[in-house]
Short mmCIF file of C-alpha atoms in Angstrom, two decimals:
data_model
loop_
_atom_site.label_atom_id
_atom_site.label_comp_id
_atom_site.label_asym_id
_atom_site.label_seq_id
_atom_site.Cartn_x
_atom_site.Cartn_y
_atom_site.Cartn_z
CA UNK A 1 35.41 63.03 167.68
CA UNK A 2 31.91 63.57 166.65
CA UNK A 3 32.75 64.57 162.89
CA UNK A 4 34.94 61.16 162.54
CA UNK A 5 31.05 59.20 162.59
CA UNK A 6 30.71 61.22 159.14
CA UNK A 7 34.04 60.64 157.78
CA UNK A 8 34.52 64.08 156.98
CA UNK A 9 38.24 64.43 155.77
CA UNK A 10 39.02 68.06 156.89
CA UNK A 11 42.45 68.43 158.61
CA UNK A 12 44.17 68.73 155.74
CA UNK A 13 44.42 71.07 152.61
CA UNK A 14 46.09 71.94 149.62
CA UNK A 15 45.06 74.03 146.78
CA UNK A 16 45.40 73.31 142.92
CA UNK A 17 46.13 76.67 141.36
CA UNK A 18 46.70 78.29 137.38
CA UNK A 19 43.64 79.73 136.41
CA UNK A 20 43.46 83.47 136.12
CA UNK A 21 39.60 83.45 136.94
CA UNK A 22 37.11 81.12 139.00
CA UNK A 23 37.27 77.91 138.79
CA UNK A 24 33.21 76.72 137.42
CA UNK A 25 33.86 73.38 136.73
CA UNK A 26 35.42 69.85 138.45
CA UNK A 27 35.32 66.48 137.44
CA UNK A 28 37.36 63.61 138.74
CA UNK A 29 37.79 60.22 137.05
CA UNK A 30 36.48 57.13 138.47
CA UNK A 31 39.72 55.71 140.04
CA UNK A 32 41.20 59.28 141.21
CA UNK A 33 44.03 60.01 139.90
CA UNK A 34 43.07 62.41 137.39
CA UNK A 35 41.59 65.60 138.14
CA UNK A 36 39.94 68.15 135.24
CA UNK A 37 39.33 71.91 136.03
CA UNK A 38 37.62 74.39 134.20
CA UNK A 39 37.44 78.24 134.49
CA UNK A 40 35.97 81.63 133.31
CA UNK A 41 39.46 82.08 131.53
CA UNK A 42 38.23 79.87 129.42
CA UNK A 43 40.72 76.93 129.50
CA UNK A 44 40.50 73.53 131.23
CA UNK A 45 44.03 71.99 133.09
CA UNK A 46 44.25 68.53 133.44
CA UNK A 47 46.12 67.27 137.23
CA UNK A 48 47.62 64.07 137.57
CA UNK A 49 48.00 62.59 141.05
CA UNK A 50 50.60 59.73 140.50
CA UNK A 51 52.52 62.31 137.76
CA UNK A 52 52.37 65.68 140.36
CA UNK A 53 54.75 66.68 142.96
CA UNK A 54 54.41 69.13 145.86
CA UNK A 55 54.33 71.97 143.11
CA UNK A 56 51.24 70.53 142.20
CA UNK A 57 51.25 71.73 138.51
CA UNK A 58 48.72 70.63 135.73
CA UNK A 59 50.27 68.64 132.99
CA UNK A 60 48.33 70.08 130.45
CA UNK A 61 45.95 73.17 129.23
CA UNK A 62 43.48 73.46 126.87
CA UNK A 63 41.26 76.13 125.67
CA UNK A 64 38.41 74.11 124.28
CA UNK A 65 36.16 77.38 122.67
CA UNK A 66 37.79 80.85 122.37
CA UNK A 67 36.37 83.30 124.47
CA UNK A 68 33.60 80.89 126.08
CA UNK A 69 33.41 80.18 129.59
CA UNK A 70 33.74 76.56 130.50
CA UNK A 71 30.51 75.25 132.24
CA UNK A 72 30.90 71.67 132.68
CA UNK A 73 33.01 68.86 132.89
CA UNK A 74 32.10 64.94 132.87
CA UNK A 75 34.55 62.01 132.53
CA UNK A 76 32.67 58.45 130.78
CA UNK A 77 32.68 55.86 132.86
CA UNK A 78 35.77 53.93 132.36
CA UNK A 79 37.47 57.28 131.97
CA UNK A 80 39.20 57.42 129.08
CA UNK A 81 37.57 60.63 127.39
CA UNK A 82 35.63 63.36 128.81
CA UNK A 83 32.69 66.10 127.67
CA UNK A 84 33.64 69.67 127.80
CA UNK A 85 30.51 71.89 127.99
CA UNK A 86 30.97 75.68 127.50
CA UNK A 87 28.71 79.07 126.33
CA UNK A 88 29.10 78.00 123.26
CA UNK A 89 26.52 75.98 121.19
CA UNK A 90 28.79 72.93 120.56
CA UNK A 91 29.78 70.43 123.40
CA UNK A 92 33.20 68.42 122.67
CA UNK A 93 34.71 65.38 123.67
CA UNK A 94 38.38 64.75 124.82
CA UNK A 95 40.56 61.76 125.34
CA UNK A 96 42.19 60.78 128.83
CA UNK A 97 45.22 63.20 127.49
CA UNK A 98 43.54 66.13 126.69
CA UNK A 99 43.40 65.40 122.44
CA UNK A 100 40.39 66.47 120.81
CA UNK A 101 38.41 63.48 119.34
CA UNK A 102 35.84 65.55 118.12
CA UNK A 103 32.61 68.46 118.17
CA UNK A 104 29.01 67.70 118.26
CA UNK A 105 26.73 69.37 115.46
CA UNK A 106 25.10 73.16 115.78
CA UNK A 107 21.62 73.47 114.69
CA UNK A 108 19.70 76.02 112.38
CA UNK A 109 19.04 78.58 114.40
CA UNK A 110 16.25 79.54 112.27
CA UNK A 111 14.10 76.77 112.72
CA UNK A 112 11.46 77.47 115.09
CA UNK A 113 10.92 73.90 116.00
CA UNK A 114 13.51 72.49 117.82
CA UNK A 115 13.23 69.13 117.21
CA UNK A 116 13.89 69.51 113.58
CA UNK A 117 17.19 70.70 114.61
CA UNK A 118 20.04 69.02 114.01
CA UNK A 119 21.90 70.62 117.72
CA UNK A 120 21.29 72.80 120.02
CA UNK A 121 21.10 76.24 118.74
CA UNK A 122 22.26 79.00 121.84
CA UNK A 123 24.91 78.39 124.48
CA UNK A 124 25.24 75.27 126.89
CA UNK A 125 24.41 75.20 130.49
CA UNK A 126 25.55 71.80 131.37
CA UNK A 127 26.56 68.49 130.38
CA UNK A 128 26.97 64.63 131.87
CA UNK A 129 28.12 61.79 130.27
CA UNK A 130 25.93 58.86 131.27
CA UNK A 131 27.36 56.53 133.99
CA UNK A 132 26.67 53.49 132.69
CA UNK A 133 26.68 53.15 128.71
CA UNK A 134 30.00 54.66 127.13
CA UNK A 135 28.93 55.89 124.30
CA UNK A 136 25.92 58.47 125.52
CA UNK A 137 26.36 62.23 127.11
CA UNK A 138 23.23 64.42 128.23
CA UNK A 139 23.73 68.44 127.16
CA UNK A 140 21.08 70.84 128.29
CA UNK A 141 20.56 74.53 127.09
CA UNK A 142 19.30 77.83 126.96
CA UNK A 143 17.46 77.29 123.64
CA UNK A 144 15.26 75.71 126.11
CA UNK A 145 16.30 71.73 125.36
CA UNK A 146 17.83 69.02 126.57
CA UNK A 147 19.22 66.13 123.47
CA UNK A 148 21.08 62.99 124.28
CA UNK A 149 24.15 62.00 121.99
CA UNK A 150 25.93 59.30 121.00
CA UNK A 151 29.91 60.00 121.03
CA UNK A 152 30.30 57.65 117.46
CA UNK A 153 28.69 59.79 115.76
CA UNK A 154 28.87 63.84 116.36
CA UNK A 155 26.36 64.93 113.35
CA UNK A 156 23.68 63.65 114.77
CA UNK A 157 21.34 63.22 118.29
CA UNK A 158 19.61 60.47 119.70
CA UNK A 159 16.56 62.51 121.14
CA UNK A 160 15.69 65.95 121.39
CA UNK A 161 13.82 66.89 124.81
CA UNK A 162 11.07 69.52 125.58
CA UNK A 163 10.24 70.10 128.86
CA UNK A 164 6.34 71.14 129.98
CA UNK A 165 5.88 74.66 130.37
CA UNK A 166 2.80 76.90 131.28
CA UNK A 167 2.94 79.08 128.07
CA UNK A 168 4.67 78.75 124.99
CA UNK A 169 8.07 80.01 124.42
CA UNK A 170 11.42 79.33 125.38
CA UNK A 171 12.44 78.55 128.30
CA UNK A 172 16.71 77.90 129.36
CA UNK A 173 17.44 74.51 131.27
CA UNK A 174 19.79 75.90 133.32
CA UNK A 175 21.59 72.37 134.37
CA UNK A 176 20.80 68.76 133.89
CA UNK A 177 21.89 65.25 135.44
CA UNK A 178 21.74 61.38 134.93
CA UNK A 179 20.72 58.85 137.72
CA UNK A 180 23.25 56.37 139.14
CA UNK A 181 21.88 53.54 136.29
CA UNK A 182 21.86 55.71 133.57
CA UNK A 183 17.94 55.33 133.37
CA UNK A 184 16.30 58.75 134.35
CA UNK A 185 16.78 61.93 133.12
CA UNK A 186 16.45 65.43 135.50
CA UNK A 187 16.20 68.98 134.05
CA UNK A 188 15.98 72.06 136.22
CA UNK A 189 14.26 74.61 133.76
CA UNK A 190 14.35 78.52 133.90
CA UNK A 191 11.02 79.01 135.61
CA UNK A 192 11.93 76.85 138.45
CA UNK A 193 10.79 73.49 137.66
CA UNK A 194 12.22 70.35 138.17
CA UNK A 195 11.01 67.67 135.39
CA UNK A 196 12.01 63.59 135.09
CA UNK A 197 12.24 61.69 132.70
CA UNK A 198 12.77 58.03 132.35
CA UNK A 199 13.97 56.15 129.45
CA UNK A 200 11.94 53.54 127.79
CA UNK A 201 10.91 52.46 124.40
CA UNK A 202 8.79 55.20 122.25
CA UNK A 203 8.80 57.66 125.22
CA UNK A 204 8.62 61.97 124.56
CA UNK A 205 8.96 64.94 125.95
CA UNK A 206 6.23 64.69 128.38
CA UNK A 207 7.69 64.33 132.01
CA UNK A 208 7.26 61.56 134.35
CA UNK A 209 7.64 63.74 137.01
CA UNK A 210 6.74 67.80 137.08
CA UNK A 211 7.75 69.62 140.23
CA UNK A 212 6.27 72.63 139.32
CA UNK A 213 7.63 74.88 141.51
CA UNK A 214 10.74 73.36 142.74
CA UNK A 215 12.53 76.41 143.37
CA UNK A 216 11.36 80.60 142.49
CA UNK A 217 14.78 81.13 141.50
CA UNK A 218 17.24 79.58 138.50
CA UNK A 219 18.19 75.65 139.52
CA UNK A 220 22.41 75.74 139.52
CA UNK A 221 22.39 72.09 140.32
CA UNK A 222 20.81 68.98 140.38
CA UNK A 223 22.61 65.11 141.86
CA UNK A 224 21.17 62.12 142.35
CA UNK A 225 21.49 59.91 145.10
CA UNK A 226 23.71 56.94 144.99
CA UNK A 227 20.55 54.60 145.55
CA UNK A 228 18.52 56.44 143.31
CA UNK A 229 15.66 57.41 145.30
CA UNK A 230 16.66 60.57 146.57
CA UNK A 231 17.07 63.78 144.01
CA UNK A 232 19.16 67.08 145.39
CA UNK A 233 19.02 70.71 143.81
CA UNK A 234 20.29 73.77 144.81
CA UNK A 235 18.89 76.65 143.38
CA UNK A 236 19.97 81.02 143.14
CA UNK A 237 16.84 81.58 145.87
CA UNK A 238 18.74 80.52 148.73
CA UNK A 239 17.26 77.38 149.67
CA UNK A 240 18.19 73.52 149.59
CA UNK A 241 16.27 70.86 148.92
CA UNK A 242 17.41 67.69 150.23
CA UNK A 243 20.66 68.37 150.02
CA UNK A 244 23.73 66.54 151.83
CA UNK A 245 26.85 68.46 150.58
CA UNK A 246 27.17 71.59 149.40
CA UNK A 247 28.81 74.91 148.98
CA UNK A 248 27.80 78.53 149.48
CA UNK A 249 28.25 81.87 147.38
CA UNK A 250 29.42 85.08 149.49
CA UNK A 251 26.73 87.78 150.22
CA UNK A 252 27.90 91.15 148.71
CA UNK A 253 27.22 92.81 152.24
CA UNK A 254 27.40 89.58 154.28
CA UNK A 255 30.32 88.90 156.93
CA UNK A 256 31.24 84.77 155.74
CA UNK A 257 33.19 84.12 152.80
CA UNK A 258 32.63 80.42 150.90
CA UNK A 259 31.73 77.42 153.37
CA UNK A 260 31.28 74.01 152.61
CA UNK A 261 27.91 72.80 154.89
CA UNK A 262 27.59 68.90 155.83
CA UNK A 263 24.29 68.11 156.29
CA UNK A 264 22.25 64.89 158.21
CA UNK A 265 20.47 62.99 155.41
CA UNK A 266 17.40 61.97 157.23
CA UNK A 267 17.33 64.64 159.87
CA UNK A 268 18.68 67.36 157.42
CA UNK A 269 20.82 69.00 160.28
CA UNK A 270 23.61 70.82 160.07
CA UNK A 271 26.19 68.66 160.64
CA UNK A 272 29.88 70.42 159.91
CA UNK A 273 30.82 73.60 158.20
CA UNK A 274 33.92 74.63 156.95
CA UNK A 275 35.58 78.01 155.36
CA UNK A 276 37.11 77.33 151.83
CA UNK A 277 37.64 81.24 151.29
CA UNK A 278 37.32 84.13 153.04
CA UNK A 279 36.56 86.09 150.25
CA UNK A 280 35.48 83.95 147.30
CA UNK A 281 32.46 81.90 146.75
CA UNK A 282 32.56 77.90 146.62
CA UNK A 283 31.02 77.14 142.92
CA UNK A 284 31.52 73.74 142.63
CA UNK A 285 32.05 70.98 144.65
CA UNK A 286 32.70 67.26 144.99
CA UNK A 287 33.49 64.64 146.88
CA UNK A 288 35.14 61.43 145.56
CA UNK A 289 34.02 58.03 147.81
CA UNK A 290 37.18 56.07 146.90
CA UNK A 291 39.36 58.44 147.80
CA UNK A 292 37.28 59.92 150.34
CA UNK A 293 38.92 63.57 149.31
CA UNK A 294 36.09 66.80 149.54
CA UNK A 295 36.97 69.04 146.17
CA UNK A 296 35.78 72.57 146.21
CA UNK A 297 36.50 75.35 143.64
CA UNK A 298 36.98 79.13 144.41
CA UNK A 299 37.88 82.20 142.58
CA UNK A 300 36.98 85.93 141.42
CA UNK A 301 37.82 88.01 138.25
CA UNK A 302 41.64 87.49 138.86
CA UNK A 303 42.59 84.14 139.82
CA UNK A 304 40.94 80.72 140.41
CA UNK A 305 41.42 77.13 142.20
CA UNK A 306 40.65 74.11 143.34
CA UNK A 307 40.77 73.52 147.05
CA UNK A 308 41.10 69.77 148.32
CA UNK A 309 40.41 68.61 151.80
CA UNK A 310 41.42 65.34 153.00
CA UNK A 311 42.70 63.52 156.18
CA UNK A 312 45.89 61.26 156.14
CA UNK A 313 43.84 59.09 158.44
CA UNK A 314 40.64 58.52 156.83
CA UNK A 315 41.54 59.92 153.05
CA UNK A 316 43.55 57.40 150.74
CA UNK A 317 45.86 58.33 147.38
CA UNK A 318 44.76 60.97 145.33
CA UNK A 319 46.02 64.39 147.46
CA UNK A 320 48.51 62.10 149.96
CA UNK A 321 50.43 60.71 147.00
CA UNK A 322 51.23 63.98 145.69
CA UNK A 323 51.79 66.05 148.59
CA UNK A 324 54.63 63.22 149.95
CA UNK A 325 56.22 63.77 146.94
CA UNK A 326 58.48 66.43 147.30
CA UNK A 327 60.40 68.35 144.08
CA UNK A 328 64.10 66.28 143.67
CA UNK A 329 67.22 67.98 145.34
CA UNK A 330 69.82 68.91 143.00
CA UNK A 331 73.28 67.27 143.32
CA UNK A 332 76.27 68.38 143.82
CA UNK A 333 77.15 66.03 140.59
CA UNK A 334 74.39 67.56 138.84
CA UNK A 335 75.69 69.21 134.91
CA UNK A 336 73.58 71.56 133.40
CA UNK A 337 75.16 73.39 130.18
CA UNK A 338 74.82 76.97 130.45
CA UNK A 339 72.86 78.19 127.34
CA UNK A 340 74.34 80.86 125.50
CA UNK A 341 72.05 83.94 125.32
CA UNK A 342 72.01 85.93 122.42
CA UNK A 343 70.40 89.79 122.94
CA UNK A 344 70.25 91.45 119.48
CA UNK A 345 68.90 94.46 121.34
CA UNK A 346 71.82 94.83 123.36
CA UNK A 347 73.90 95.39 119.70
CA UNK A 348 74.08 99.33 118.66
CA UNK A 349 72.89 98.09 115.50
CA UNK A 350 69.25 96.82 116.94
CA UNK A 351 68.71 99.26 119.81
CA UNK A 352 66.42 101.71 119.20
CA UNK A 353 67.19 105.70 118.29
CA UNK A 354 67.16 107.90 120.49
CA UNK A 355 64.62 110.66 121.16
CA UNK A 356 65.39 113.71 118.80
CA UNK A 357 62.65 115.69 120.36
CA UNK A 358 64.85 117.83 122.41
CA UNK A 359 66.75 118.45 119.42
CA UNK A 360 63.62 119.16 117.17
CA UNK A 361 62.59 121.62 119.88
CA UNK A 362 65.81 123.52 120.16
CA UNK A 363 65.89 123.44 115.96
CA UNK A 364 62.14 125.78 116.40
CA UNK A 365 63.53 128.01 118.70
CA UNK A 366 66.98 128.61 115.92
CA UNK A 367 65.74 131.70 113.42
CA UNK A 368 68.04 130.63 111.00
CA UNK A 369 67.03 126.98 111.18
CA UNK A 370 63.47 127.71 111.40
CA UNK A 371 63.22 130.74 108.95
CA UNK A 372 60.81 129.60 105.73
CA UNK A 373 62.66 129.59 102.55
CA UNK A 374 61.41 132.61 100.05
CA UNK A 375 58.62 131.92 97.48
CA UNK A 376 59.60 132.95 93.76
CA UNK A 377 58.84 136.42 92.47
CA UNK A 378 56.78 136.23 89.47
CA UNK A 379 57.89 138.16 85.97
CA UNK A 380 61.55 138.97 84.78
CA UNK A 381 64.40 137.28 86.19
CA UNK A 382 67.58 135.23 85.26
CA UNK A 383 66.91 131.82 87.00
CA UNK A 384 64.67 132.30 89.83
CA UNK A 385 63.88 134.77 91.97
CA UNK A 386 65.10 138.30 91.15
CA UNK A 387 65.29 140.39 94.29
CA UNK A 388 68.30 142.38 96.26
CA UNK A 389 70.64 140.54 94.01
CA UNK A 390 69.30 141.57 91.03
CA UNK A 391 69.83 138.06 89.60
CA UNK A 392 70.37 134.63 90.56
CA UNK A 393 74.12 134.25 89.86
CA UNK A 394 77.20 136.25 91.58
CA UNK A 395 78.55 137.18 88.12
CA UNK A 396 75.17 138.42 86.61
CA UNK A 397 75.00 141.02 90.41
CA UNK A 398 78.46 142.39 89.27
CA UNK A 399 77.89 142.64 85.03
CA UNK A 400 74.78 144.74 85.74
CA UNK A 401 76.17 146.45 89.02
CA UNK A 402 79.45 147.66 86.01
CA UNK A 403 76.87 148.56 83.48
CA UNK A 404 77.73 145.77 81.40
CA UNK A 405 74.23 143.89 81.24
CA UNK A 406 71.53 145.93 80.58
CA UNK A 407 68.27 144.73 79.86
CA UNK A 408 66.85 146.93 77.14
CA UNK A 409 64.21 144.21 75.62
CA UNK A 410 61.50 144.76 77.27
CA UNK A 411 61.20 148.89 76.24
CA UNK A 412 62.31 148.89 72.72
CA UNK A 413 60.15 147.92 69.60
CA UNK A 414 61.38 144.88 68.21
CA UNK A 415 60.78 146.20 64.46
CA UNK A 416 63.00 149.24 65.22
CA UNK A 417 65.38 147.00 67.27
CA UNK A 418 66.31 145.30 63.73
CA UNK A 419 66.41 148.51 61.10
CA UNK A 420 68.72 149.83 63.17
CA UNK A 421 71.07 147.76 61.59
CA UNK A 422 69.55 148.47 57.80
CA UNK A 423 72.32 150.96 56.58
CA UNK A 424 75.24 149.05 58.44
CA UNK A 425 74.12 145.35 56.73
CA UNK A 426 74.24 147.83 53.39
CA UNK A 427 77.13 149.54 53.51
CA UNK A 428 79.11 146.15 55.06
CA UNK A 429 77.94 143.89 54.29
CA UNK A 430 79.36 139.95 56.02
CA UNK A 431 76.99 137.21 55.70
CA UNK A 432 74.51 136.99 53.40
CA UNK A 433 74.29 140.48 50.57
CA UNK A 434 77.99 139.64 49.21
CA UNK A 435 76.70 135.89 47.80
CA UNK A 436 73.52 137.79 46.21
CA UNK A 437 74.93 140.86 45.68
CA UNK A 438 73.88 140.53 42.26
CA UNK A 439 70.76 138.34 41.82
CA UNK A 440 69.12 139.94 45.49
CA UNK A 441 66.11 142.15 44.75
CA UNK A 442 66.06 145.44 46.51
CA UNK A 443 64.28 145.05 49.75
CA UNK A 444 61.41 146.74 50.43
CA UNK A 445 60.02 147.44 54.04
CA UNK A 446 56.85 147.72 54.99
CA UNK A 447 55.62 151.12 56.25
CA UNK A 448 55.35 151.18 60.02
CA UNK A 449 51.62 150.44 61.48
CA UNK A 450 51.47 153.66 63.11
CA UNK A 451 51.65 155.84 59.83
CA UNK A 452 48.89 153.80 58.05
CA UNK A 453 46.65 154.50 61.32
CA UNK A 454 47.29 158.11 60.93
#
C-alpha cells in the first residue's frame, strides 16, 4: 500500500466525546496514556488510556477560569503537571490529576510599559511548557507580549518579550512555541510576522530572526521540527508554509467538511487526506510518535470531540488498549441493594395547589360575589351607614319604624330643651332642691340672646 511507506495509521477510529462545544485544545503526555482536552465550554477533561473502557469516559473535569474559553494545553516534560492557557489574563498550572498547584500573577493594566509589569495584562493566546527544563512555560498574548515563567514561583517572570514592529503600538501574538531543545523561542504576531528568538546570556527583545511578512493573515500555529531546522505555521489566509500535518476549517459555502492533509516534507506534495467531519472544522491536531496515534479535534456551538485515528497494525497502546477493553458483564450472582426513593412531591402535603384561576374567573362573573361593598354615608347615623334601614341595628329599624325613637336633637334649642323642665324640678322636686331647700339661692336665668338683640 502506498500510504503504509508514511505510516499513516488511518483504518481505525474512535471518538472521545463530553464537551458541549468545540474542542480548541489537545495535549498528550509524553508516554501516552494520558490525554487532556479543552473546549469553548470552558472546561478541560482529563482521559486515561490504561483507566478507560470502550465507553471511553474522562475521569475528570475541570473548569479552570469561569466563562473563558480554554486556548491551550501543554504537559512538562516528565508529565506530571500541565499549563492551562485560557482568555483570561492568568495561565495556571495543574498536577498529573487535575489539582490546582497554582496561578501565575496579572499585571497593572495601567502601566503603559510592559515590561514593568508584573504579568500579562489582556487575555492569553497560547502557552507551552518548555521541553526540556521542568520548571519553565512560554505564554504569549494579546497585550502584545510574550514572558517566560518559572513554575516555583507564580508572582513573578523570568523575561518579558517585545517583538519588532513597524509602528508603535500594540500588537496581539496570536500563538507561540518552543524548539525541540528548549533553546529558541517563535512568536507569530498580529501583523503577520514570524520573529525568533534564541536564548543566551543578556539577550532582549530584538529578534534573531524577523520574517516580516510570514503570512497577511493572523498566525493560528507555529511547530518546530523534531531536528530543529525546519519551522511550520499555519496561518487564517489560507496558506501553509512548510507544513507536514495539518488540519482544515470548513468554508461557509464550500462542499468538504474538516480533512486532515499529509504532506511530503521535501517535495511538499500532497500525500493522504482524510475526512474527520463532514460538517465541523479540524482545530487542532496531533500526532503522538510513540504511539503512532493521529489526534484531531472537532466541534460547533453544541457539542465537541476528539477524534483518534490509529491502525492495530502499525499503532501501539494508547487507543488499542482501551477500545479491547470492553464494559464488565453483569452476573447472574451479581447483588445490588435497591435504594429506597423518597418523593416528597408525590405527598399531598408537598405537591403544589392547584390553579384557582377558573374559579377566580367564575367568582367575576357572580354579581353577588363581585358586587363592591357600600362606602359610608357621611352625617347622622347610629353605627355606620344610615340608609334604607334607617339604622345599623334590626332593633333600632323597628323602635323608629313604632314611633318609639325619635330623633328630636338636632331641631330643638338646647337652652329651651332644659327649661322645659324648670317648673316640674320646682314643684317636685327629687335630686338635688330637697337637700338645699333651705340654704339654695333663688335661681336666676339669664334672658334669652334673642331678646337682648331686639
Amino acid at each position: 500500500d502506498e500510504d503504509n511507506s508514511y505510516r499513516i495509521p488511518l483504518t481505525n477510529e474512535i471518538v472521545l466525546k463530553g464537551h458541549l462545544k468545540v474542542v480548541s485544545a489537545l495535549a498528550v503526555d509524553h508516554t501516552g496514556s494520558r490525554v487532556l482536552s479543552g473546549s469553548y465550554d470552558y472546561t478541560v477533561r482529563m482521559y486515561d488510556f490504561q483507566g478507560m473502557n470502550s465507553r471511553l469516559a474522562s475521569f475528570r473535569q475541570l473548569e479552570p477560569s469561569e466563562g473563558h474559553q480554554v486556548r491551550s494545553l501543554s504537559w512538562s516534560p516528565t508529565a506530571d503537571r500541565f499549563l492551562c492557557v485560557t482568555g483570561s489574563a492568568q495561565a495556571k498550572i495543574y498536577d498529573r490529576d487535575g489539582l490546582t498547584l497554582g496561578e501565575f500573577i496579572k499585571g497593572d493594566m495601567y502601566i503603559r510599559d510592559l515590561k514593568n509589569t508584573k504579568g500579562h495584562i489582556s487575555g492569553l493566546t497560547w502557552g507551552e511548557w518548555n521541553p526540556r527544563a521542568k520548571e519553565t512555560v512560554l505564554t504569549s498574548s494579546e497585550d502584545g507580549s510574550l514572558r517566560i515563567w518559572d513554575v516555583s514561583d507564580f508572582k513573578s517572570q523570568k523575561q518579558v518579550i517585545k517583538p519588532k514592529l513597524a509602528r508603535p503600538g500594540r500588537v496581539p501574538v496570536t500563538t507561540c512555541a518552543w524548539d525541540y531543545e528548549g533553546k529558541c523561542i517563535a512568536g507569530g504576531v498580529g501583523d503577520g510576522s514570524i520573529q525568533i528568538w534564541n536564548l543566551k546570556p543578556g539577550w532582549g527583545s530584538r529578534p534573531d530572526i524577523h520574517i516580516e511578512k510570514g503570512h497577511t493573515e493572523d498566525i493560528t500555529g507555529l511547530k518546530f521540527s523534531s531536528d530543529g531546522q525546519t519551522l511550520l505555521s499555519r496561518s487564517f489566509d489560507g496558506t501553509l508554509k512548510q507544513l507536514i500535518f495539518t488540519g482544515t476549517s470548513v468554508e461557509r459555502d464550500g462542499t468538504s467538511g474538516g480533512l486532515l492533509c499529509f504532506y511530503d516534507r521535501k517535495k511538499l506534495e500532497l500525500v493522504s487526506r482524510v475526512g474527520i467531519s463532514p460538517t465541523c472544522s479540524v482545530v487542532h491536531c496531533a500526532w503522538h510518535p510513540k504511539l503512532n496515534q493521529v489526534f484531531a479535534t472537532v466541534g460547533d456551538k453544541k457539542q465537541g470531540g476528539t477524534h483518534i485515528l490509529y491502525d492495530p497494525s502499525l499503532s501501539e497502546r494508547g487507543a488499542l488498549v482501551c477500545v479491547a477493553r470492553a464494559p464488565r458483564k453483569k452476573s447472574i450472582d451479581d447483588f445490588e441493594a435497591k435504594p429506597v426513593i423518597h418523593n416528597p412531591h408525590a405527598l399531598p402535603l408537598f405537591r403544589d395547589q392547584p390553579s384557582r384561576k377558573r374559579q377566580r374567573e367564575k367568582a367575576i362573573k357572580d354579581p353577588i360575589k363581585s358586587h363592591k361593598p357600600e362606602l359610608p354615608v357621611t352625617g347622622p347615623g347610629f353605627g355606620g351607614r344610615v340608609g334604607s334601614t334607617k339604622g345599623s341595628l334590626l332593633t333600632q329599624y323597628l323602635l323608629k319604624q313604632g314611633g318609639m325613637i325619635k330623633e328630636t336633637w338636632m331641631e330643638e334649642d338646647p337652652r329651651e330643651a332644659i327649661l322645659k323642665y324648670a317648673d316640674v324640678a320646682a314643684n317636685d322636686p327629687k335630686y338635688i332642691a330637697p337637700a338645699y331647700a333651705d340654704t339654695q339661692p333663688e335661681p336666676v336665668f339669664a334672658k334669652s340672646d334673642s331678646e337682648e338683640e331686639d
